[in-house]
Short mmCIF file of C-alpha atoms in Angstrom, two decimals:
data_model
loop_
_atom_site.label_atom_id
_atom_site.label_comp_id
_atom_site.label_asym_id
_atom_site.label_seq_id
_atom_site.Cartn_x
_atom_site.Cartn_y
_atom_site.Cartn_z
CA MET S 1 -14.78 -8.49 -20.78
CA GLY S 2 -18.11 -8.00 -19.04
CA PHE S 3 -16.43 -8.92 -15.76
CA PHE S 4 -14.31 -5.77 -15.94
CA LEU S 5 -17.20 -3.46 -16.75
CA LYS S 6 -18.48 -3.57 -13.18
CA ILE S 7 -15.29 -2.04 -11.76
CA LYS S 8 -16.18 1.24 -10.08
CA ALA S 9 -13.00 1.99 -8.13
CA ILE S 10 -9.26 1.36 -8.30
CA ALA S 11 -7.34 0.53 -5.11
CA LEU S 12 -3.99 1.89 -6.21
CA ASP S 13 -0.61 1.45 -4.60
CA ILE S 14 1.85 4.33 -5.03
CA ASP S 15 5.56 3.49 -4.74
CA GLY S 16 6.67 1.15 -7.52
CA THR S 17 3.21 1.20 -9.11
CA ILE S 18 2.58 4.75 -10.36
CA THR S 19 6.19 5.87 -9.92
CA ASP S 20 9.35 5.15 -11.86
CA GLU S 21 12.27 3.23 -10.35
CA ARG S 22 13.42 6.44 -8.63
CA GLY S 23 10.11 6.83 -6.80
CA ILE S 24 8.90 9.77 -8.91
CA ILE S 25 5.28 9.83 -10.09
CA ASN S 26 5.19 9.85 -13.88
CA LEU S 27 3.01 12.43 -15.64
CA ASN S 28 1.40 9.69 -17.76
CA ALA S 29 0.31 7.98 -14.54
CA LEU S 30 -1.21 11.28 -13.42
CA LYS S 31 -3.05 11.63 -16.72
CA THR S 32 -4.39 8.09 -16.35
CA ILE S 33 -5.68 8.83 -12.84
CA ARG S 34 -7.42 11.96 -14.11
CA MET S 35 -8.92 9.97 -16.99
CA LEU S 36 -10.29 7.36 -14.58
CA GLU S 37 -11.86 10.01 -12.39
CA SER S 38 -13.42 11.70 -15.43
CA LYS S 39 -15.16 8.39 -16.16
CA ASN S 40 -16.44 8.16 -12.58
CA ILE S 41 -14.01 5.39 -11.64
CA ARG S 42 -12.86 6.48 -8.21
CA VAL S 43 -9.20 6.11 -7.27
CA VAL S 44 -8.40 4.94 -3.74
CA LEU S 45 -4.74 5.54 -2.94
CA THR S 46 -3.61 2.51 -0.94
CA THR S 47 -0.18 2.85 0.61
CA GLY S 48 2.19 2.38 3.50
CA ASN S 49 2.63 6.14 3.78
CA ALA S 50 1.31 8.14 6.72
CA PHE S 51 -2.22 9.58 6.47
CA PRO S 52 -1.18 13.27 6.04
CA VAL S 53 1.19 12.31 3.20
CA VAL S 54 -1.38 10.29 1.25
CA MET S 55 -4.12 12.87 1.84
CA GLY S 56 -1.85 15.53 0.31
CA LEU S 57 -1.22 13.29 -2.69
CA ARG S 58 -4.95 12.59 -3.04
CA LYS S 59 -5.72 16.29 -3.27
CA TYR S 60 -3.08 17.14 -5.85
CA LEU S 61 -3.51 14.00 -7.96
CA GLY S 62 -7.25 14.61 -8.14
CA CYS S 63 -8.49 11.36 -6.58
CA SER S 64 -12.02 11.18 -5.14
CA GLY S 65 -11.93 7.92 -3.19
CA VAL S 66 -11.06 7.67 0.48
CA VAL S 67 -7.45 6.80 1.22
CA ILE S 68 -5.91 3.74 2.86
CA GLY S 69 -2.74 4.70 4.72
CA GLU S 70 -0.24 2.85 6.90
CA ASN S 71 -0.84 -0.42 5.03
CA GLY S 72 -4.46 -0.52 6.17
CA GLY S 73 -3.94 1.07 9.59
CA ILE S 74 -5.94 4.21 8.82
CA VAL S 75 -8.78 4.71 6.33
CA GLY S 76 -10.84 7.76 5.42
CA GLU S 77 -10.45 11.37 4.36
CA TYR S 78 -9.67 14.65 6.11
CA ASN S 79 -11.19 14.52 9.63
CA ASN S 80 -13.42 11.55 8.81
CA PHE S 81 -11.14 8.56 9.32
CA VAL S 82 -10.89 5.38 11.36
CA ILE S 83 -7.77 3.87 12.92
CA LEU S 84 -7.63 0.09 12.80
CA GLY S 85 -5.66 -2.19 15.10
CA ASP S 86 -3.72 -1.76 18.32
CA SER S 87 -1.23 1.12 18.24
CA LYS S 88 0.64 -0.28 21.27
CA ILE S 89 1.99 -3.15 19.15
CA GLY S 90 3.65 -0.89 16.61
CA LEU S 91 4.92 1.44 19.31
CA MET S 92 6.53 -1.47 21.18
CA ALA S 93 8.18 -2.65 17.97
CA ARG S 94 9.38 0.88 17.17
CA LYS S 95 10.89 1.27 20.66
CA LEU S 96 12.73 -2.05 20.42
CA ILE S 97 14.16 -1.23 16.98
CA LEU S 98 15.34 2.22 18.06
CA GLU S 99 16.97 0.80 21.20
CA LYS S 100 18.40 -2.50 19.96
CA LEU S 101 18.78 -2.21 16.18
CA ASN S 102 19.72 1.45 15.71
CA GLN S 103 23.02 0.51 14.09
CA ILE S 104 21.15 -1.35 11.33
CA PHE S 105 17.90 0.61 10.82
CA VAL S 106 16.89 4.27 10.77
CA GLU S 107 13.27 5.26 11.23
CA SER S 108 11.22 7.09 8.63
CA TRP S 109 10.67 10.82 9.07
CA GLN S 110 6.95 9.98 8.82
CA ASN S 111 6.88 7.91 12.03
CA PRO S 112 5.83 10.80 14.32
CA TYR S 113 2.68 11.09 12.16
CA ARG S 114 1.82 7.37 12.25
CA HIS S 115 -0.61 5.48 14.46
CA ILE S 116 -0.36 1.75 13.64
CA ASP S 117 2.34 1.01 11.08
CA PHE S 118 5.90 2.28 11.60
CA ALA S 119 8.51 2.42 8.85
CA PHE S 120 12.27 1.91 8.83
CA LYS S 121 15.09 1.88 6.29
CA LEU S 122 18.47 0.21 6.29
CA LYS S 123 21.52 2.15 7.49
CA ILE S 124 23.97 -0.48 6.30
CA ASN S 125 24.51 -2.26 3.00
CA ILE S 126 22.98 -5.71 3.44
CA PRO S 127 20.46 -7.64 1.31
CA ARG S 128 16.87 -6.59 1.98
CA GLU S 129 15.92 -10.19 2.76
CA LYS S 130 18.52 -10.29 5.52
CA GLY S 131 17.22 -7.04 6.96
CA LEU S 132 13.73 -8.48 7.14
CA ARG S 133 15.00 -11.63 8.87
CA ILE S 134 16.80 -9.52 11.47
CA LEU S 135 13.63 -7.53 12.14
CA ARG S 136 11.39 -10.57 12.45
CA ASP S 137 13.82 -12.33 14.79
CA ALA S 138 14.11 -9.26 17.03
CA LEU S 139 10.34 -8.78 17.22
CA LYS S 140 9.34 -12.42 17.69
CA ASN S 141 8.41 -12.01 21.37
CA ILE S 142 5.93 -9.18 20.75
CA PRO S 143 2.43 -10.70 20.38
CA ASN S 144 0.51 -9.96 17.17
CA VAL S 145 3.39 -8.06 15.57
CA ARG S 146 4.32 -8.32 11.90
CA ALA S 147 7.23 -7.05 9.84
CA MET S 148 6.95 -6.57 6.07
CA ASP S 149 9.13 -5.22 3.29
CA SER S 150 7.43 -2.97 0.74
CA GLY S 151 10.60 -2.72 -1.33
CA VAL S 152 10.87 0.90 -0.25
CA ALA S 153 10.80 0.50 3.55
CA TYR S 154 10.31 -2.09 6.26
CA HIS S 155 6.98 -1.79 8.05
CA VAL S 156 6.18 -3.05 11.56
CA GLY S 157 2.81 -3.06 13.28
CA ASP S 158 -0.31 -5.01 14.23
CA SER S 159 -0.37 -8.32 12.32
CA ARG S 160 -4.17 -8.28 12.23
CA ILE S 161 -4.22 -5.16 10.05
CA ASP S 162 -3.34 -5.03 6.36
CA LYS S 163 -4.42 -3.38 3.13
CA GLY S 164 -7.11 -6.00 2.67
CA ARG S 165 -8.80 -5.03 5.92
CA GLY S 166 -8.36 -1.40 4.93
CA LEU S 167 -10.13 -2.09 1.64
CA GLU S 168 -13.09 -3.61 3.47
CA ILE S 169 -13.51 -0.38 5.45
CA ALA S 170 -12.99 1.78 2.36
CA ALA S 171 -15.67 -0.18 0.48
CA GLU S 172 -18.13 0.41 3.34
CA MET S 173 -17.37 4.13 3.40
CA MET S 174 -17.85 4.41 -0.36
CA ASP S 175 -20.95 2.16 -0.47
CA LEU S 176 -19.28 -0.26 -2.88
CA SER S 177 -18.77 -4.02 -2.86
CA LEU S 178 -15.28 -5.52 -2.86
CA ASP S 179 -16.03 -7.05 -6.26
CA GLU S 180 -16.33 -3.54 -7.69
CA PHE S 181 -12.65 -2.80 -6.93
CA MET S 182 -9.64 -3.38 -9.12
CA ALA S 183 -6.40 -3.51 -7.12
CA ILE S 184 -3.05 -2.60 -8.66
CA GLY S 185 0.23 -3.03 -6.82
CA ASP S 186 3.80 -4.27 -6.73
CA SER S 187 4.87 -5.63 -3.33
CA ASP S 188 4.11 -8.19 -0.65
CA THR S 189 2.24 -5.48 1.27
CA ASP S 190 -0.40 -5.69 -1.50
CA ILE S 191 -1.07 -9.43 -1.10
CA ALA S 192 -3.98 -9.01 1.34
CA LEU S 193 -5.38 -6.24 -0.88
CA PHE S 194 -5.31 -8.52 -3.94
CA ARG S 195 -7.13 -11.26 -2.05
CA LYS S 196 -10.07 -8.93 -1.31
CA ALA S 197 -10.48 -7.05 -4.61
CA GLY S 198 -12.65 -8.28 -7.44
CA LEU S 199 -9.75 -7.99 -9.89
CA SER S 200 -6.05 -7.76 -9.09
CA ILE S 201 -3.25 -6.65 -11.40
CA ALA S 202 0.45 -6.79 -10.57
CA VAL S 203 2.84 -4.54 -12.46
CA ASN S 204 5.77 -6.40 -13.99
CA ASN S 205 8.29 -5.26 -11.34
CA ALA S 206 6.12 -6.80 -8.60
CA SER S 207 7.40 -9.35 -6.10
CA GLU S 208 7.08 -12.97 -7.12
CA ASN S 209 4.71 -13.59 -4.20
CA LEU S 210 2.33 -10.95 -5.50
CA LYS S 211 2.54 -12.15 -9.10
CA LYS S 212 1.51 -15.64 -7.98
CA ILE S 213 -1.89 -14.48 -6.70
CA ALA S 214 -2.62 -11.70 -9.22
CA SER S 215 -5.45 -12.06 -11.73
CA ILE S 216 -3.18 -10.43 -14.32
CA VAL S 217 0.51 -9.49 -14.52
CA THR S 218 1.35 -6.65 -16.87
CA SER S 219 4.12 -6.89 -19.44
CA LYS S 220 5.53 -3.51 -18.38
CA PRO S 221 6.95 -2.36 -15.01
CA TYR S 222 6.28 0.58 -12.71
CA TRP S 223 3.98 3.36 -13.98
CA MET S 224 3.95 1.86 -17.47
CA GLY S 225 2.41 -1.28 -15.97
CA PHE S 226 -0.27 0.83 -14.29
CA VAL S 227 -1.18 2.50 -17.59
CA GLU S 228 -1.26 -0.94 -19.23
CA ALA S 229 -3.46 -2.34 -16.45
CA ILE S 230 -6.15 0.25 -17.11
CA GLN S 231 -6.53 -1.06 -20.66
CA TYR S 232 -8.39 -4.01 -19.16
CA LEU S 233 -11.25 -1.67 -18.28
CA ARG S 234 -11.89 -0.85 -21.93
#
């Protein structure tokens, strides 16, 4: 148990981790975040959402850590942030999808506010795995591009940037070591994050790929898994 006592910050995914299956943040998850902050354990929201969206959440949830937005593409707070990666890669991918795949995908309303990572959702009823294969095949001639599925949206952008790289920058900004972070998440977009954090916990609804590399998998899904995960700090 001494291993867990050195945790000073939580790198926390949002969708599927502190929400219910409808994507709504549960009040018990909010209470848990406030409890962590009251004990000086700083919460770092770590998400695929655009920077303005996650900064708004940070304020109203009461988190004190910097934020990691766009799956590691932007890290910081307010006007003090850094953009990681090459924006031209994501913009090229976005242009191709809008021109060639607009009958299959619709872009996120957040895309005008993004720099590195651009999000899309399906317009037609096909398996998510098939949608990801279509994206990857269409983008294969763009150097250093990657396509991922968060379970909520498909994300395209610079393959050299991920939540793990974002956590490295966040740790520097907060004067913490990576070993002092617990990471909690649910999707393949959290894999790089889990590989960097000192302790990683997958909620029970997580992807099988994420569960395979997690230090711990909770018995409960969604926000209930997040609340359960925090018990390991006690």
